[in-house]
Amino acid sequence: MESKARNMQEVLGALPPADPEKTAALLAREREGVSRKMVVLDDDPTGVQTVHDISVYTGWTEELVRQGFDEEEPLFFILTNSRSFTAEQTRQAHREMAEAIGKVSRETGKPFVLVSRSDSTLRGHYPLETETLRQVLEADFGLHYDGEILCPFFLEGGRYTVGNIHYVQDGEMLIPAGETEFAKDATFGYRSSDLTQWCEEKTGGRYPADQAVSISIEELRALDVEGIAAKLSGVKDFGKVIVNAADPADIQVFLAAFFRVLKAGKEFLFRSAAAIPKALGGVTDKPLLTHSELVDDRETNGGIVLVGSHVKKTTQQLEALKESACAMRWIPFNAQRVLEPGGLEKEAQQATRQAEECIRQGQTAVVYTSRELVQLNTADREQMLEASVQISAAVTSVIARLTEKPAFIVAKGGITSSDVGTKALGVRKARVMGQIAPGIPVWMTGEESKFPGMPYVIFPGNVGGVETLREVVEKLVKQ
């Protein structure tokens, strides 16, 4: 049956009330006795949207994985950036990650829970990533996974799952995900908004919709941990578990049931958005970061904003940024030059010269790709992805070429922000400071990076309201 847009207040207001105090206590009680390292594989840098004082590693060598396992915190992230990979690159990278995690776990004697964190609008290499992880860990390390838990709920981004339908908030309306621009993604497009049907679609029918196990909001709000645990106990053969959620309390109740069956010997992989890692790791809430926490008042250089995302929301946010009174220089980057030999290189050189001058003058440079999508003469999804990667690499090379250290960097878009962090800045390990706005994380760059000790704002393309980019830049520029 076709899903339709619905009024947000009507949908959420019809649900039984959540009880955050009871659910937090419930989760704490069921967590007792669980000694696991929570490892989050993040397919772009935006997955740390809900956490703070947590480490992010930008590689998956045994050395880096061991550092994560040796930390006191129960949770760490590995940035895979696999959303910019081809299918074969993704498969190989996840084989390597599974081998490194399995080996370090065995050597240290520390068991783990593995989360494949991906886009809350359902884009990414699914089911390739979790199937590859499962195959390696079962074949090489003797683990056995009973099922896979899917939970794309992400409050800060306005993503809700109700009645198995995954919604994307647009103002006062909830739009079924399959009817949004995200479902039309050239590489990761899909049709289904019902997550049971989405699983069937993405797995080519190997996991039929009617065999998925659904955890309803009604069960979660009733605090029916026993009933949910019984459902999880019956999952086998890597069956799919759909978690409905419209409030963080729903996640807490579900994880209470998860921890109960985990202690009883059941094993699951997670495919989730950013809500699950925060609750799994027991990360507390933290106020939004302030100007004084982010930028030294003695700083005289300007900052730089780099925009690669093409989604409608980003374009609207750019237009709103133009209304700011902050001293800014607009530097367009013509992405269409990917079609001409050497065109992107020339565009990058020109943008870098302008950005350097702007930063030295204490202004904010805004480097942004042209808003028209590049039209390639092909229908091949991997060729289209490769063109996007080339454009992103050229845009982010502006940061790599800078000789002036900016006061701050804001990168808009998943692939763009990953390339800035790993390639342009050379970050191997960063600390998540927190969020500058809901769902918008900030890294503090490590000593090994191009610009050590600098706030790096990772701004997802599909998060925030129309005014959010302007608000973020103004917070960084002004006290």
Short mmCIF file of C-alpha atoms in Angstrom, two decimals, residues 39-241:
data_model
loop_
_atom_site.label_atom_id
_atom_site.label_comp_id
_atom_site.label_asym_id
_atom_site.label_seq_id
_atom_site.Cartn_x
_atom_site.Cartn_y
_atom_site.Cartn_z
CA VAL A 39 32.50 -0.50 17.92
CA VAL A 40 30.75 1.80 15.44
CA LEU A 41 31.68 1.63 11.76
CA ASP A 42 30.58 4.95 10.31
CA ASP A 43 30.10 5.24 6.55
CA ASP A 44 30.61 9.01 6.71
CA PRO A 45 31.75 11.40 9.49
CA THR A 46 28.27 12.51 10.48
CA GLY A 47 27.53 9.47 12.66
CA VAL A 48 28.97 11.18 15.74
CA GLN A 49 25.95 13.51 15.65
CA THR A 50 24.78 12.48 19.12
CA VAL A 51 27.96 11.87 21.15
CA HIS A 52 30.72 13.79 22.90
CA ASP A 53 34.13 13.01 24.42
CA ILE A 54 34.40 9.96 22.18
CA SER A 55 37.27 9.04 19.83
CA VAL A 56 36.96 8.73 16.07
CA TYR A 57 39.64 6.80 14.16
CA THR A 58 39.99 7.41 10.45
CA GLY A 59 41.54 4.04 9.64
CA TRP A 60 41.14 0.41 10.64
CA THR A 61 44.65 -0.93 11.01
CA GLU A 62 45.16 -3.31 13.91
CA GLU A 63 47.13 -0.55 15.67
CA LEU A 64 44.23 1.91 15.53
CA VAL A 65 41.61 -0.71 16.40
CA ARG A 66 43.71 -1.75 19.41
CA GLN A 67 43.86 1.86 20.58
CA GLY A 68 40.06 1.94 20.48
CA PHE A 69 39.78 -1.30 22.45
CA ASP A 70 42.30 -0.01 25.02
CA GLU A 71 40.37 3.18 25.77
CA GLU A 72 38.40 3.49 29.00
CA GLU A 73 35.27 4.61 27.20
CA PRO A 74 33.01 1.73 26.15
CA LEU A 75 32.43 3.24 22.68
CA PHE A 76 34.60 4.30 19.75
CA PHE A 77 34.02 5.09 16.09
CA ILE A 78 35.88 4.03 12.96
CA LEU A 79 35.26 6.32 10.01
CA THR A 80 34.99 4.10 6.93
CA ASN A 81 33.68 6.69 4.43
CA SER A 82 32.32 3.72 2.51
CA ARG A 83 29.37 5.67 1.15
CA SER A 84 31.86 7.10 -1.36
CA PHE A 85 33.23 3.63 -2.26
CA THR A 86 32.32 1.29 -5.08
CA ALA A 87 30.71 -2.00 -4.08
CA GLU A 88 33.99 -3.89 -4.42
CA GLN A 89 35.92 -1.28 -2.42
CA THR A 90 33.25 -1.50 0.27
CA ARG A 91 33.43 -5.29 0.38
CA GLN A 92 37.23 -5.27 0.70
CA ALA A 93 37.27 -2.54 3.37
CA HIS A 94 34.70 -4.38 5.49
CA ARG A 95 36.65 -7.61 5.20
CA GLU A 96 39.70 -5.77 6.52
CA MET A 97 37.72 -4.15 9.35
CA ALA A 98 36.15 -7.42 10.43
CA GLU A 99 39.57 -9.12 10.43
CA ALA A 100 41.17 -6.35 12.49
CA ILE A 101 38.32 -6.15 15.01
CA GLY A 102 38.07 -9.91 15.34
CA LYS A 103 41.81 -10.30 15.85
CA VAL A 104 42.14 -7.51 18.44
CA SER A 105 39.08 -8.80 20.31
CA ARG A 106 40.56 -12.28 20.45
CA GLU A 107 43.99 -11.03 21.56
CA THR A 108 42.64 -8.70 24.24
CA GLY A 109 39.88 -11.04 25.41
CA LYS A 110 37.35 -8.22 25.04
CA PRO A 111 34.07 -9.11 23.28
CA PHE A 112 32.31 -6.43 21.25
CA VAL A 113 29.02 -5.24 19.80
CA LEU A 114 29.27 -4.05 16.20
CA VAL A 115 27.21 -1.19 14.78
CA SER A 116 27.12 -0.34 11.07
CA ARG A 117 26.10 3.33 11.32
CA SER A 118 24.63 4.72 8.15
CA ASP A 119 22.33 7.37 6.78
CA SER A 120 19.02 8.05 8.54
CA THR A 121 17.47 8.49 5.07
CA LEU A 122 18.45 4.90 4.18
CA ARG A 123 21.24 5.55 1.67
CA GLY A 124 24.39 3.41 1.71
CA HIS A 125 25.83 0.02 0.79
CA TYR A 126 23.16 -2.16 2.32
CA PRO A 127 23.07 -5.13 2.76
CA LEU A 128 26.64 -5.48 1.46
CA GLU A 129 28.32 -4.02 4.54
CA THR A 130 26.64 -6.03 7.28
CA GLU A 131 26.64 -9.23 5.23
CA THR A 132 30.40 -8.91 4.66
CA LEU A 133 31.05 -8.28 8.35
CA ARG A 134 28.93 -11.26 9.31
CA GLN A 135 30.60 -13.61 6.83
CA VAL A 136 34.14 -12.78 7.98
CA LEU A 137 33.42 -12.81 11.71
CA GLU A 138 31.55 -16.10 11.50
CA ALA A 139 34.01 -17.84 9.16
CA ASP A 140 37.27 -16.62 10.71
CA PHE A 141 36.46 -16.04 14.37
CA GLY A 142 33.72 -18.52 15.21
CA LEU A 143 31.05 -15.94 16.01
CA HIS A 144 27.42 -16.57 15.16
CA TYR A 145 24.92 -13.80 14.48
CA ASP A 146 21.27 -14.62 15.03
CA GLY A 147 19.95 -11.47 13.40
CA GLU A 148 20.33 -7.90 12.26
CA ILE A 149 18.69 -4.94 13.98
CA LEU A 150 17.61 -2.02 11.78
CA CYS A 151 16.92 1.31 13.46
CA PRO A 152 17.19 4.48 11.31
CA PHE A 153 15.47 6.71 13.92
CA PHE A 154 17.33 10.00 14.41
CA LEU A 155 15.48 12.65 16.40
CA GLU A 156 17.85 15.53 15.69
CA GLY A 157 17.41 15.05 11.96
CA GLY A 158 13.64 14.57 12.10
CA ARG A 159 13.65 10.87 11.17
CA TYR A 160 10.91 8.76 12.76
CA THR A 161 9.76 5.17 12.27
CA VAL A 162 6.09 4.55 13.09
CA GLY A 163 4.11 1.48 12.04
CA ASN A 164 7.26 0.28 10.21
CA ILE A 165 7.06 3.34 7.93
CA HIS A 166 10.22 5.46 8.04
CA TYR A 167 9.48 9.19 7.81
CA VAL A 168 11.54 12.29 7.06
CA GLN A 169 10.30 15.47 8.69
CA ASP A 170 9.64 18.43 6.39
CA GLY A 171 8.29 21.34 8.41
CA GLU A 172 5.06 20.17 10.05
CA MET A 173 4.76 17.13 7.80
CA LEU A 174 6.23 13.63 7.92
CA ILE A 175 7.14 12.40 4.43
CA PRO A 176 7.58 8.65 3.85
CA ALA A 177 11.28 8.16 3.08
CA GLY A 178 10.56 6.42 -0.22
CA GLU A 179 8.88 9.59 -1.49
CA THR A 180 11.76 11.96 -0.67
CA GLU A 181 14.66 13.14 -2.83
CA PHE A 182 16.91 10.77 -0.87
CA ALA A 183 15.10 7.74 -2.30
CA LYS A 184 15.98 9.00 -5.77
CA ASP A 185 19.72 8.98 -5.01
CA ALA A 186 21.62 8.05 -8.17
CA THR A 187 23.70 5.41 -6.38
CA PHE A 188 21.60 4.27 -3.41
CA GLY A 189 18.01 4.84 -4.54
CA TYR A 190 15.06 2.77 -3.30
CA ARG A 191 11.25 2.63 -3.44
CA SER A 192 9.96 1.29 -0.13
CA SER A 193 9.18 3.38 2.95
CA ASP A 194 7.98 0.36 4.97
CA LEU A 195 11.21 -1.01 6.44
CA THR A 196 10.07 -4.62 6.19
CA GLN A 197 9.53 -4.09 2.46
CA TRP A 198 12.73 -2.05 2.20
CA CYS A 199 14.69 -5.04 3.54
CA GLU A 200 13.02 -7.31 1.00
CA GLU A 201 13.78 -4.81 -1.78
CA LYS A 202 17.41 -4.31 -0.81
CA THR A 203 18.14 -8.02 -0.30
CA GLY A 204 16.54 -9.03 -3.57
CA GLY A 205 13.80 -10.99 -1.82
CA ARG A 206 16.13 -13.11 0.33
CA TYR A 207 14.55 -11.66 3.48
CA PRO A 208 10.80 -11.36 2.75
CA ALA A 209 8.85 -8.57 4.40
CA ASP A 210 6.48 -10.96 6.15
CA GLN A 211 9.37 -12.68 7.92
CA ALA A 212 10.80 -9.51 9.50
CA VAL A 213 10.30 -9.10 13.25
CA SER A 214 8.80 -5.72 14.11
CA ILE A 215 9.11 -3.99 17.47
CA SER A 216 6.24 -1.52 17.76
CA ILE A 217 6.21 1.80 19.59
CA GLU A 218 3.23 0.53 21.58
CA GLU A 219 5.36 -2.34 22.95
CA LEU A 220 8.20 0.03 23.72
CA ARG A 221 6.02 2.62 25.47
CA ALA A 222 4.44 -0.18 27.53
CA LEU A 223 7.99 -1.02 28.74
CA ASP A 224 7.41 -4.61 27.63
CA VAL A 225 11.03 -5.67 27.91
CA GLU A 226 10.07 -9.27 28.53
CA GLY A 227 7.90 -9.47 25.41
CA ILE A 228 10.48 -7.72 23.22
CA ALA A 229 13.23 -9.98 24.57
CA ALA A 230 11.09 -13.01 23.72
CA LYS A 231 10.77 -11.75 20.13
CA LEU A 232 14.53 -11.25 19.89
CA SER A 233 15.17 -14.70 21.35
CA GLY A 234 13.23 -16.22 18.46
CA VAL A 235 15.24 -14.52 15.72
CA LYS A 236 17.55 -16.80 13.75
CA ASP A 237 19.33 -17.13 10.39
CA PHE A 238 20.32 -13.45 10.38
CA GLY A 239 16.65 -12.43 10.39
CA LYS A 240 15.75 -8.74 10.29
CA VAL A 241 14.45 -6.84 13.32
#
